[in-house]
CSV table of C-alpha atoms in Angstrom, one decimal:
chain,number,residue,atom,x,y,z
N,1,GLY,CA,4.5,25.4,15.5
N,2,GLU,CA,2.3,23.4,12.9
N,3,ASN,CA,2.0,19.5,13.8
N,4,VAL,CA,0.2,16.4,12.7
N,5,GLU,CA,-0.1,13.5,15.0
N,6,GLN,CA,-1.0,10.0,13.5
N,7,HIS,CA,-2.2,6.8,15.3
N,8,PRO,CA,-1.6,4.1,15.3
N,9,SER,CA,2.0,3.5,14.0
N,10,THR,CA,1.3,0.0,13.2
N,11,LEU,CA,-1.8,-1.8,12.3
N,12,SER,CA,-2.3,-5.4,11.5
N,13,VAL,CA,-5.6,-6.7,10.1
N,14,GLN,CA,-7.1,-10.0,8.5
N,15,GLU,CA,-8.0,-9.7,4.9
N,16,GLY,CA,-11.5,-8.6,4.6
N,17,ASP,CA,-11.6,-6.5,7.8
N,18,SER,CA,-11.7,-2.9,8.0
N,19,ALA,CA,-8.7,-0.6,9.0
N,20,VAL,CA,-9.1,3.0,10.5
N,21,ILE,CA,-6.1,5.5,10.9
N,22,LYS,CA,-6.6,8.7,12.8
N,23,CYS,CA,-4.9,12.1,12.7
N,24,THR,CA,-5.0,15.3,14.6
N,25,TYR,CA,-3.7,18.8,13.5
N,26,SER,CA,-2.6,21.8,15.2
N,27,ASP,CA,-3.3,24.5,12.8
N,28,SER,CA,-6.8,25.5,12.6
N,29,ALA,CA,-6.4,27.5,9.3
N,30,SER,CA,-5.4,24.2,7.5
N,31,ASN,CA,-7.8,23.5,4.8
N,32,TYR,CA,-6.7,20.4,2.8
N,33,PHE,CA,-6.1,16.9,4.0
N,34,PRO,CA,-4.6,14.3,1.7
N,35,TRP,CA,-3.8,10.8,2.5
N,36,TYR,CA,-0.6,9.0,0.7
N,37,LYS,CA,0.1,5.5,0.5
N,38,GLN,CA,3.9,4.7,0.2
N,39,GLU,CA,4.8,1.0,-0.6
N,40,LEU,CA,8.3,-0.2,0.3
N,41,GLY,CA,11.0,1.7,-1.7
N,42,LYS,CA,8.5,3.6,-3.7
N,43,ARG,CA,7.3,7.2,-3.8
N,44,PRO,CA,4.1,8.3,-1.9
N,45,GLN,CA,1.1,8.4,-3.9
N,46,LEU,CA,-2.1,10.1,-3.1
N,47,ILE,CA,-5.2,8.0,-2.6
N,48,ILE,CA,-7.6,10.4,-1.3
N,49,ASP,CA,-7.9,14.1,-0.1
N,50,ILE,CA,-10.6,16.0,1.6
N,51,ARG,CA,-11.0,19.8,1.7
N,52,SER,CA,-12.1,21.8,5.0
N,53,ASN,CA,-15.6,22.6,3.3
N,54,VAL,CA,-16.7,18.8,3.1
N,55,GLY,CA,-17.2,16.5,6.2
N,56,GLU,CA,-16.8,13.1,4.3
N,57,LYS,CA,-15.6,11.6,1.1
N,58,LYS,CA,-15.6,8.1,-0.4
N,59,ASP,CA,-13.9,6.4,-3.1
N,60,GLN,CA,-14.7,2.8,-3.6
N,61,ARG,CA,-13.3,1.1,-0.6
N,62,ILE,CA,-11.5,4.2,1.1
N,63,ALA,CA,-13.2,6.9,2.9
N,64,VAL,CA,-12.1,10.0,4.7
N,65,THR,CA,-13.9,11.9,7.4
N,66,LEU,CA,-13.1,15.4,8.9
N,67,ASN,CA,-13.8,17.0,12.1
N,68,LYS,CA,-12.8,20.7,12.0
N,69,THR,CA,-14.2,21.6,15.4
N,70,ALA,CA,-11.9,18.8,17.2
N,71,LYS,CA,-9.0,19.0,14.4
N,72,HIS,CA,-9.1,15.6,13.5
N,73,PHE,CA,-9.5,13.4,10.4
N,74,SER,CA,-9.5,9.8,9.8
N,75,LEU,CA,-9.0,7.2,7.0
N,76,HIS,CA,-11.1,4.1,6.7
N,77,ILE,CA,-10.3,1.2,4.4
N,78,THR,CA,-12.9,-1.4,4.1
N,79,GLU,CA,-12.8,-5.0,2.9
N,80,THR,CA,-9.0,-4.8,3.1
N,81,GLN,CA,-6.8,-6.9,0.6
N,82,PRO,CA,-3.0,-7.8,0.8
N,83,GLU,CA,-2.3,-5.2,-1.8
N,84,ASP,CA,-3.4,-2.6,0.9
N,85,SER,CA,-0.2,-3.5,2.9
N,86,ALA,CA,1.8,-0.2,3.0
N,87,VAL,CA,2.7,2.8,4.9
N,88,TYR,CA,0.0,5.5,4.9
N,89,PHE,CA,0.7,9.1,5.7
N,90,CYS,CA,-1.9,11.7,6.5
N,91,ALA,CA,-1.1,15.4,5.9
N,92,ALA,CA,-2.6,19.0,6.6
N,93,SER,CA,-2.1,21.9,4.6
N,94,PRO,CA,-1.7,25.2,6.4
N,95,LEU,CA,-1.1,28.3,4.6
N,96,SER,CA,2.5,29.8,4.6
N,97,GLY,CA,3.2,33.0,3.1
N,98,GLY,CA,-0.1,32.8,0.9
N,99,TYR,CA,0.7,29.3,-0.2
N,100,ASN,CA,-0.2,26.0,1.1
N,101,LYS,CA,2.4,23.4,2.2
N,102,LEU,CA,2.1,20.1,3.6
N,103,ILE,CA,2.8,18.8,7.2
N,104,PHE,CA,3.0,15.0,7.3
N,105,GLY,CA,2.1,12.5,10.1
N,106,ALA,CA,4.9,10.1,11.0
N,107,GLY,CA,2.8,7.3,9.3
N,108,THR,CA,1.1,4.1,9.8
N,109,ARG,CA,2.2,0.8,8.7
N,110,LEU,CA,-0.6,-1.5,7.5
N,111,ALA,CA,-0.1,-5.1,7.3
N,112,VAL,CA,-3.0,-7.1,5.7
N,113,HIS,CA,-2.8,-10.9,6.4
N,114,PRO,CA,-4.5,-13.3,4.0
D,1,GLU,CA,2.1,12.6,-18.7
D,2,ALA,CA,5.8,12.2,-17.5
D,3,GLY,CA,6.3,12.2,-13.9
D,4,VAL,CA,8.5,13.9,-11.5
D,5,ALA,CA,12.2,12.9,-12.3
D,6,GLN,CA,15.1,12.9,-9.7
D,7,SER,CA,18.7,11.9,-10.0
D,8,PRO,CA,20.8,10.3,-8.7
D,9,ARG,CA,18.6,7.4,-7.3
D,10,TYR,CA,21.4,6.4,-4.6
D,11,LYS,CA,24.3,8.2,-3.4
D,12,ILE,CA,27.0,7.2,-0.7
D,13,ILE,CA,29.3,9.8,0.7
D,14,GLU,CA,31.6,10.3,3.8
D,15,LYS,CA,30.7,12.9,6.2
D,16,ARG,CA,32.1,16.6,5.5
D,17,GLN,CA,31.7,15.8,1.7
D,18,SER,CA,29.3,17.8,-0.6
D,19,VAL,CA,26.4,16.2,-2.6
D,20,ALA,CA,23.9,17.6,-4.9
D,21,PHE,CA,20.4,16.1,-6.0
D,22,TRP,CA,18.5,17.3,-9.1
D,23,CYS,CA,14.8,17.5,-9.9
D,24,ASN,CA,12.5,18.0,-13.0
D,25,PRO,CA,9.0,18.6,-12.1
D,26,ILE,CA,6.1,17.6,-14.2
D,27,SER,CA,5.9,20.1,-17.2
D,28,GLY,CA,3.7,23.2,-16.3
D,29,HIS,CA,3.8,22.8,-12.6
D,30,ALA,CA,4.6,26.2,-10.9
D,31,THR,CA,5.3,24.9,-7.5
D,32,LEU,CA,8.2,22.4,-6.4
D,33,TYR,CA,9.0,21.2,-3.1
D,34,TRP,CA,11.8,19.3,-1.5
D,35,TYR,CA,11.1,16.9,1.4
D,36,GLN,CA,13.5,15.0,3.6
D,37,GLN,CA,12.3,11.7,4.8
D,38,ILE,CA,14.2,10.0,7.4
D,39,LEU,CA,13.6,6.0,7.8
D,40,GLY,CA,10.5,5.5,9.7
D,41,GLN,CA,9.1,9.0,9.4
D,42,GLY,CA,7.0,11.2,7.4
D,43,PRO,CA,8.4,13.6,4.8
D,44,LYS,CA,9.4,16.8,6.2
D,45,LEU,CA,9.2,19.8,4.0
D,46,LEU,CA,12.9,21.3,3.4
D,47,ILE,CA,11.9,24.3,0.9
D,48,GLN,CA,9.0,25.2,-1.5
D,49,PHE,CA,9.4,27.1,-4.6
D,50,GLN,CA,6.7,29.0,-6.6
D,51,ASN,CA,8.1,29.2,-9.9
D,52,ASN,CA,11.7,30.5,-9.3
D,53,GLY,CA,10.9,32.2,-6.1
D,54,VAL,CA,11.2,30.7,-2.4
D,55,VAL,CA,8.0,30.7,-0.4
D,56,ASP,CA,9.1,28.6,2.3
D,57,ASP,CA,12.2,27.7,3.8
D,58,SER,CA,11.7,27.8,7.5
D,59,GLN,CA,12.9,24.0,7.8
D,60,LEU,CA,16.1,24.1,5.7
D,61,PRO,CA,19.4,24.2,7.7
D,62,LYS,CA,20.6,27.1,5.8
D,63,ASP,CA,24.2,26.7,7.2
D,64,ARG,CA,24.6,23.5,5.1
D,65,PHE,CA,21.6,23.1,2.9
D,66,SER,CA,21.0,25.2,-0.2
D,67,ALA,CA,18.6,25.1,-3.2
D,68,GLU,CA,17.9,26.9,-6.3
D,69,ARG,CA,15.4,26.8,-9.2
D,70,LEU,CA,16.7,29.5,-11.4
D,71,LYS,CA,14.7,29.3,-14.4
D,72,GLY,CA,11.6,28.0,-12.5
D,73,VAL,CA,11.7,24.7,-13.8
D,74,ASP,CA,14.4,22.2,-12.7
D,75,SER,CA,15.9,22.6,-9.2
D,76,THR,CA,18.9,21.2,-7.4
D,77,LEU,CA,19.5,20.6,-3.7
D,78,LYS,CA,22.9,20.9,-2.2
D,79,ILE,CA,24.5,19.8,1.2
D,80,GLN,CA,27.8,21.0,2.0
D,81,PRO,CA,29.2,19.6,4.2
D,82,ALA,CA,27.2,16.4,5.1
D,83,LYS,CA,26.5,15.1,8.6
D,84,LEU,CA,25.7,11.5,9.6
D,85,GLU,CA,22.3,12.8,10.5
D,86,ASP,CA,21.6,13.9,6.8
D,87,SER,CA,21.1,10.1,5.8
D,88,ALA,CA,17.7,10.0,4.5
D,89,VAL,CA,15.7,9.8,1.1
D,90,TYR,CA,15.3,13.2,-0.4
D,91,LEU,CA,12.0,13.6,-2.4
D,92,CYS,CA,11.0,16.2,-4.7
D,93,ALA,CA,7.3,16.9,-5.5
D,94,SER,CA,5.6,19.4,-7.8
D,95,SER,CA,2.1,20.8,-8.0
D,96,LEU,CA,0.2,22.8,-10.7
D,97,LYS,CA,-0.4,25.6,-8.1
D,98,GLY,CA,0.4,25.9,-4.4
D,99,GLY,CA,-1.9,28.8,-3.4
D,100,LEU,CA,-5.2,28.6,-1.5
D,101,ALA,CA,-7.3,28.6,-4.5
D,102,GLY,CA,-5.2,26.2,-6.6
D,103,ASN,CA,-4.9,22.5,-7.1
D,104,ASN,CA,-3.1,21.5,-4.0
D,105,GLU,CA,-2.2,17.7,-5.0
D,106,GLN,CA,1.5,17.1,-4.9
D,107,PHE,CA,3.3,14.7,-7.0
D,108,PHE,CA,6.3,12.9,-5.7
D,109,GLY,CA,9.5,11.9,-7.6
D,110,PRO,CA,11.3,8.6,-6.7
D,111,GLY,CA,13.6,10.2,-4.4
D,112,THR,CA,17.5,10.0,-3.8
D,113,ARG,CA,18.6,7.9,-1.1
D,114,LEU,CA,21.5,9.4,0.5
D,115,THR,CA,23.8,7.5,2.9
D,116,VAL,CA,26.4,9.5,4.8
D,117,LEU,CA,29.2,7.2,6.4
């Protein structure tokens, strides 16, 4: 079945360093790849997404890259700040009955230390 | 714009009891999703509605879980009877459209934290 693997499960960096989170997906028909940030006790919130016809997308300090051939995509956060500390989830969107659904990875707990 | 609303926010029940959760999506959003998020894991899709029709319920444990969206707006998710392993946060999300050519962004509600004792 459809599956998304996410690594690492935990990531600890010093403020100002970069953080990279990687995901692989199984369904080659997936065409949409969002990243969500979830702070403790709060709802997941979309931070960036990329579609299968684009290889890279950047929004200020965050960027996402997609390699369709290898079926993997990555989140890059530069100049990390303590408020970046949260759990980050990647997701892939395969078609199901003509409609997109999201398959989430297990999450990466990012800790940014001042 | 008002976000996705869910109630209750917390619920504690004994195993074998029943429980129901309610979700009101963002106005005008055709697609509604129910997810189960077990502690330390990513959200897992339980059921997806397009208007008032089910388009995916492949991961819904149908012997105990049921969901409806009768008028294509609000939705309820029910568990009967509950098991210990149902303890989780139940998230509702909505999107404008769920199809290939549509806007895929999903907006999540605050969730209902269920504890089954």
